[in-house]
Short mmCIF file of C-alpha atoms in Angstrom, two decimals:
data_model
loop_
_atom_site.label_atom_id
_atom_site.label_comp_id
_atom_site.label_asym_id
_atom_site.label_seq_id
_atom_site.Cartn_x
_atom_site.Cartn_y
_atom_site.Cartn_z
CA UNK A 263 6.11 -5.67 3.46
CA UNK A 264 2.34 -6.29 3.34
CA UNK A 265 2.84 -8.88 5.85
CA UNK A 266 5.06 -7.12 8.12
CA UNK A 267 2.59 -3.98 8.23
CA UNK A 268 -1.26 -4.54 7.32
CA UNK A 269 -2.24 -7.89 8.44
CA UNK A 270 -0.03 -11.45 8.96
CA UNK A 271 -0.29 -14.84 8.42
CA UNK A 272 -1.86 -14.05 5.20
CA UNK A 273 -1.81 -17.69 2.69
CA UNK A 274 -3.09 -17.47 -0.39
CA UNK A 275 -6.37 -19.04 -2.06
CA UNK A 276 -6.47 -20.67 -5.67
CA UNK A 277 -4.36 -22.98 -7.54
CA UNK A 278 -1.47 -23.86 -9.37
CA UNK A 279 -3.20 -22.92 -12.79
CA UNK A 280 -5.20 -20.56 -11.74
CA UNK A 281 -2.49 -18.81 -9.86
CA UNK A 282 -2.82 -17.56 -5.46
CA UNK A 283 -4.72 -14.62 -4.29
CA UNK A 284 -3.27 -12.90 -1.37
CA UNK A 285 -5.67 -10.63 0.01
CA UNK A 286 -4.64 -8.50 2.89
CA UNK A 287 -7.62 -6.99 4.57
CA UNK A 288 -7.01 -5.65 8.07
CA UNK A 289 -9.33 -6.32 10.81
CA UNK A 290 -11.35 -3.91 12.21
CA UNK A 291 -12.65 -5.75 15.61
CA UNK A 292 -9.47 -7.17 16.57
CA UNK A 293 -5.24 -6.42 16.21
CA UNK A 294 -4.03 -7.47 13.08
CA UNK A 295 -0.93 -9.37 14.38
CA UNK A 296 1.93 -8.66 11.98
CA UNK A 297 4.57 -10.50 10.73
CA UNK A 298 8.18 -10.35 12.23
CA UNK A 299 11.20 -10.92 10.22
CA UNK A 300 14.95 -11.00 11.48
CA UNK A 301 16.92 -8.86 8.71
CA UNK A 302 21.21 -9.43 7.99
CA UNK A 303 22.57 -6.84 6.68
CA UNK A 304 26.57 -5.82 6.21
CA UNK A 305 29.56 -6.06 4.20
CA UNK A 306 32.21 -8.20 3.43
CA UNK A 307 34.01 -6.66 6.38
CA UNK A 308 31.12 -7.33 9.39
CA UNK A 309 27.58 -8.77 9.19
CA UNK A 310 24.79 -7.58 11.18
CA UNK A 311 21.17 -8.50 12.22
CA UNK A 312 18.43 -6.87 13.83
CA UNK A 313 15.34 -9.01 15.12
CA UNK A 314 11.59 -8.47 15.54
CA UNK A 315 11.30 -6.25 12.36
CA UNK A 316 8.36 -4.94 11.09
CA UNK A 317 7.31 -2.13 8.98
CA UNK A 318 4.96 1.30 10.47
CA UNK A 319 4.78 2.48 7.40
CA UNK A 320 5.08 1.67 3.64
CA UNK A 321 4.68 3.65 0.08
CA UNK A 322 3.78 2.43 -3.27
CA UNK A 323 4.23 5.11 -5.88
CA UNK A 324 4.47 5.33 -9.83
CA UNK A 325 5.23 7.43 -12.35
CA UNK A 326 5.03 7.46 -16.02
CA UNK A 327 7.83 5.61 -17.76
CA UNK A 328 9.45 4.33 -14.56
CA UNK A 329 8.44 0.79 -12.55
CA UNK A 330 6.31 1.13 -9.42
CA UNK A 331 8.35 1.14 -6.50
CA UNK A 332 8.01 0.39 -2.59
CA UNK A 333 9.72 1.67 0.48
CA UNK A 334 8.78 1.18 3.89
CA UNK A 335 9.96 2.38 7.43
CA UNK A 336 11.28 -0.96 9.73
CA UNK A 337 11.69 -0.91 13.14
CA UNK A 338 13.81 -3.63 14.70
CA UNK A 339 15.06 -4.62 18.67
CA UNK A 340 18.47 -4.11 18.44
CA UNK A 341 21.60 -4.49 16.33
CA UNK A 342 23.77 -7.57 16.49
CA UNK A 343 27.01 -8.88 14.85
CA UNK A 344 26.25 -12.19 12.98
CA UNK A 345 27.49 -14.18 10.02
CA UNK A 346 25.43 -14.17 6.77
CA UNK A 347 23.60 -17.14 5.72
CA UNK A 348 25.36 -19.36 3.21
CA UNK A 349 24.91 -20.63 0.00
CA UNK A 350 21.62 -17.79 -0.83
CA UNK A 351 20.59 -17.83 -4.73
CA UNK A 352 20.03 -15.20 -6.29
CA UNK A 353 16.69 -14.51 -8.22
CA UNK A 354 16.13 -15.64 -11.65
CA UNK A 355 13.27 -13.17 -13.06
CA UNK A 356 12.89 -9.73 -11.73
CA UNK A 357 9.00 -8.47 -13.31
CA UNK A 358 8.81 -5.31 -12.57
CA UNK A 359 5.16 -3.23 -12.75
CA UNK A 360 5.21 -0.23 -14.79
CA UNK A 361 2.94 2.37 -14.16
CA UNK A 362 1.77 2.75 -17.74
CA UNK A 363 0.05 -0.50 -17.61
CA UNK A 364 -2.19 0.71 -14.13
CA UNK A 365 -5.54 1.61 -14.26
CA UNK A 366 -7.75 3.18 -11.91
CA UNK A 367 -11.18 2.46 -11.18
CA UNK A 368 -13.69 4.43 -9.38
CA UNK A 369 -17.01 3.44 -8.19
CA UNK A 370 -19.66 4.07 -5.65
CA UNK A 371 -19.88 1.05 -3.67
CA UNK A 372 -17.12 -1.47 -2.12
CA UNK A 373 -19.48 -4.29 -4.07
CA UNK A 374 -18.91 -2.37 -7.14
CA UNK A 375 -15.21 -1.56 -6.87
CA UNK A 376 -13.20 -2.34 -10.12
CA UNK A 377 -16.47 -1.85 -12.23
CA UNK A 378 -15.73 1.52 -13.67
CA UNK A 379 -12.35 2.15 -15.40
CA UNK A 380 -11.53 6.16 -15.00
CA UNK A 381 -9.40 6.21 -18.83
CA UNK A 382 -7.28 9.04 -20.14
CA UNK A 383 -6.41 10.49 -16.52
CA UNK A 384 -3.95 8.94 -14.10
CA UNK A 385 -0.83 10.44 -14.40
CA UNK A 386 1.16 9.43 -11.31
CA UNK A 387 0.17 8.62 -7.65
CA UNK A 388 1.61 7.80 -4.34
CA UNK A 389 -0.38 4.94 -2.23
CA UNK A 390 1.08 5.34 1.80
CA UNK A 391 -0.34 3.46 4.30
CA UNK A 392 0.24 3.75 8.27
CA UNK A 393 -0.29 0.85 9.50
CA UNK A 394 -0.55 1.93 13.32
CA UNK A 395 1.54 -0.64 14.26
CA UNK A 396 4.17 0.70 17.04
CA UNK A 397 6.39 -0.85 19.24
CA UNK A 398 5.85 -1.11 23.08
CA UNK A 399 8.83 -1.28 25.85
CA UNK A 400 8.10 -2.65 29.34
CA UNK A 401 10.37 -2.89 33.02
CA UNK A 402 11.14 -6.59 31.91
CA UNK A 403 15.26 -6.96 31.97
CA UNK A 404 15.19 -5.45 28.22
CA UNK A 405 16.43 -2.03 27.28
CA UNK A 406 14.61 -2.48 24.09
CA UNK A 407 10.87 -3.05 22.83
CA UNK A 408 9.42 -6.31 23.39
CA UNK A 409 5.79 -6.25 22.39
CA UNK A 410 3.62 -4.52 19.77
CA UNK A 411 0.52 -2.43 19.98
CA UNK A 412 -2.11 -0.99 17.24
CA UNK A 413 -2.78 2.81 16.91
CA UNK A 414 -5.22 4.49 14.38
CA UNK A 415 -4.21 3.37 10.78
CA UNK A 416 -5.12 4.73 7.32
CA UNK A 417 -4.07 5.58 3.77
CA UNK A 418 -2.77 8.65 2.03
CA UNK A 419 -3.59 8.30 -1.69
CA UNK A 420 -1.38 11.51 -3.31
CA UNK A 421 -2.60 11.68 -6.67
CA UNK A 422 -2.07 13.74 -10.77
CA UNK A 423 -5.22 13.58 -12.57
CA UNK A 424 -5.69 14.81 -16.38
CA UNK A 425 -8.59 17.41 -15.32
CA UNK A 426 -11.47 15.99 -17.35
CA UNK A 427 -14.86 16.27 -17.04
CA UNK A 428 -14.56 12.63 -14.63
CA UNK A 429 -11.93 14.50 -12.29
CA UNK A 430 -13.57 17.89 -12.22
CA UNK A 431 -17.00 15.59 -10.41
CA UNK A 432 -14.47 14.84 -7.77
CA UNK A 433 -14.79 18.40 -6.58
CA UNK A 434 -18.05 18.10 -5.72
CA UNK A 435 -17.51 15.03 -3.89
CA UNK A 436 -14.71 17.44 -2.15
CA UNK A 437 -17.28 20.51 -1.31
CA UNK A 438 -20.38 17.99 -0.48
CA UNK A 439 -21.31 18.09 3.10
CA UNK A 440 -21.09 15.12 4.20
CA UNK A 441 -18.17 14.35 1.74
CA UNK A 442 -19.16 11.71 -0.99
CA UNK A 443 -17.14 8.64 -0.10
CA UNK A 444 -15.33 7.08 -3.43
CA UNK A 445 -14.29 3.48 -3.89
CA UNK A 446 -10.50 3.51 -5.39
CA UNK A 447 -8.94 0.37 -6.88
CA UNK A 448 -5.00 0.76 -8.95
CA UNK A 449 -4.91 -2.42 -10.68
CA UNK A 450 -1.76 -3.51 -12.48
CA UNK A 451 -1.11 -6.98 -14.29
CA UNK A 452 1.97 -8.51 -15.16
CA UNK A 453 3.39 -11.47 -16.76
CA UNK A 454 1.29 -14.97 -17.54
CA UNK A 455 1.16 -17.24 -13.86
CA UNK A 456 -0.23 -20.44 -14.19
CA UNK A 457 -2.32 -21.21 -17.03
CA UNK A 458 -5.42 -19.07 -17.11
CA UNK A 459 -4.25 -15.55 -15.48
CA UNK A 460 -1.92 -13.27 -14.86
CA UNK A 461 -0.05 -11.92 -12.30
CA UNK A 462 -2.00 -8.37 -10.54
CA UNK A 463 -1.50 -6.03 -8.14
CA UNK A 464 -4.75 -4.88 -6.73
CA UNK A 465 -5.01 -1.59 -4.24
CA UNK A 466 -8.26 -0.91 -3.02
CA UNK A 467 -9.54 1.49 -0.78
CA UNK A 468 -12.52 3.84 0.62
CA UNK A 469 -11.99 6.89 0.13
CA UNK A 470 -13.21 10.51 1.04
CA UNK A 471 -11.31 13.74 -1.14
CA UNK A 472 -9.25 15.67 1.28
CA UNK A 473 -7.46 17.92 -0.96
CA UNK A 474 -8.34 19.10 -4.09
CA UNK A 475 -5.53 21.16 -5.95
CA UNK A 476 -5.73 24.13 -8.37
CA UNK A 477 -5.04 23.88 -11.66
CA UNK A 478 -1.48 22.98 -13.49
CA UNK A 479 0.03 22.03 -16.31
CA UNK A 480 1.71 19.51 -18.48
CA UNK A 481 2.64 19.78 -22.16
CA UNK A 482 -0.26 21.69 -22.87
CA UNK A 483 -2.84 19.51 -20.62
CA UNK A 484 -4.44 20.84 -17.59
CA UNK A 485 -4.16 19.01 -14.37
CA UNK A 486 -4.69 18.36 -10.50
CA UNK A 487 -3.30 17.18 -8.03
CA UNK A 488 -6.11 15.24 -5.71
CA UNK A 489 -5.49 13.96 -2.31
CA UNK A 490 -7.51 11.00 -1.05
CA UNK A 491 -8.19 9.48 2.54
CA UNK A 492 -9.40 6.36 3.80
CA UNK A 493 -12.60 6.45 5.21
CA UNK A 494 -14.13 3.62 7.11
CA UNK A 495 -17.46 2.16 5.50
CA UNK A 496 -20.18 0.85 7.67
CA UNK A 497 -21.74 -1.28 4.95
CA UNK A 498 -18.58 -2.66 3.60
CA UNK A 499 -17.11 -3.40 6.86
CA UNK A 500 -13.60 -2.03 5.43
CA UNK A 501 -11.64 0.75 4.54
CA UNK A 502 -8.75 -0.41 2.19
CA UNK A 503 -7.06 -3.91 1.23
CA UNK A 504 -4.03 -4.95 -0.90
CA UNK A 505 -4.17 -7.99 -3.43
#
């Protein structure tokens, strides 16, 4: 889905041992050519596939006591009858993220991001990039798209915060004129890979406070709901990857 939507022909760096980084970090001078993918889909009954798929969209949320999970809107040419693909095996290990084991970090600078662990305060969140990708039709003997073009992209970070004395700074940040730009990272790890490391998911981003809730509650606790948006940042040359 990262592929199909942020930034393709990503290969990873590293080895065996150490285990592969993937980084996807969108361009900002030039299109970030996505990958394609033809999908099969169907029953026992009739098989279907649609080619040039590729996602304009995708969400990564959590929430406590529950896995992380992913869904994504795909756009595809057209709809043909097919046969499925033979002889497919099915996965052997399914290792799911749960949300209790991500953290969030917050720091002032893109050099500095995953330097300063915000504890005691994430209670859910909802990471939705668009990706600006859209498909483009032309007079060219097709009824149906044919080409892709890039649009404005950026990322929705929806999330419940504990309010502590860290989260209530955030509303200054909010008020400030210019707004203070934060540097986000959710970092999860999962099972050994390799050797020497485990396996992480890594979502980073620049981002400015665009909605600050009022105060709820949970069991007691005071909270708020904070929404975050990307924010391009000269210095860093960025505004968000995915690792």
């Amino acid at each position: 889905i990262l592929g199909m939507s942020i930034k393709g022909g990503v290969t990873g760096s590293g080895t065996a041992s150490t285990g592969y980084t993937y980084t996807y970090l969108p361009n900002l001078g030039s299109a970030n050519n996505v990958d394609s993918y033809t999908m099969k889909y169907g029953d026992d009954v009739q098989a279907y596939q649609s080619g040039f798929c590729f996602a304009q969209d995708f969400d990564i949320s959590g929430s406590l006591d529950d896995a992380l999970k992913v869904k994504a809107n795909i756009v595809a040419q057209n709809v043909r009858t097919t046969t499925f693909t033979g002889s497919l095996a099915n996965p052997t290990t399914l290792d799911p993220i749960i949300t209790g084991t991500c953290k969030m970090y917050v720091d002032s600078t893109w050099a500095g991001l995953g330097t300063s662990q915000v504890s005691g305060t994430i209670i859910d969140f909802s990471y939705k990039v668009t990706s600006g990708i859209v498909p483009v039709k032309y007079a060219d003997g097709n009824i149906y798209f044919s080409d892709m073009a890039e649009k404005k992209r950026h990322i929705e970070l929806d999330t419940t915060m504990a309010f502590t004395a860290s989260t209530a700074t955030y509303f200054a940040d909010y008020i400030a004129s210019p707004q203070t730009k934060k540097f986000l990272r959710l970092k999860s790890q999962g099972p050994t890979i390799g050797t020497t490391t485990n396996a992480e998911l890594d979502l980073d981003g620049v981002f400015i406070v665009d909605t600050f809730g009022s105060l709820g509650e949970r069991d007691g606790q005071d909270i708020v709901k904070i929404k975050w948006l990307s924010h391009g940042d000269s210095t860093a040359s960025t505004e968000g990857q995915k690792m």
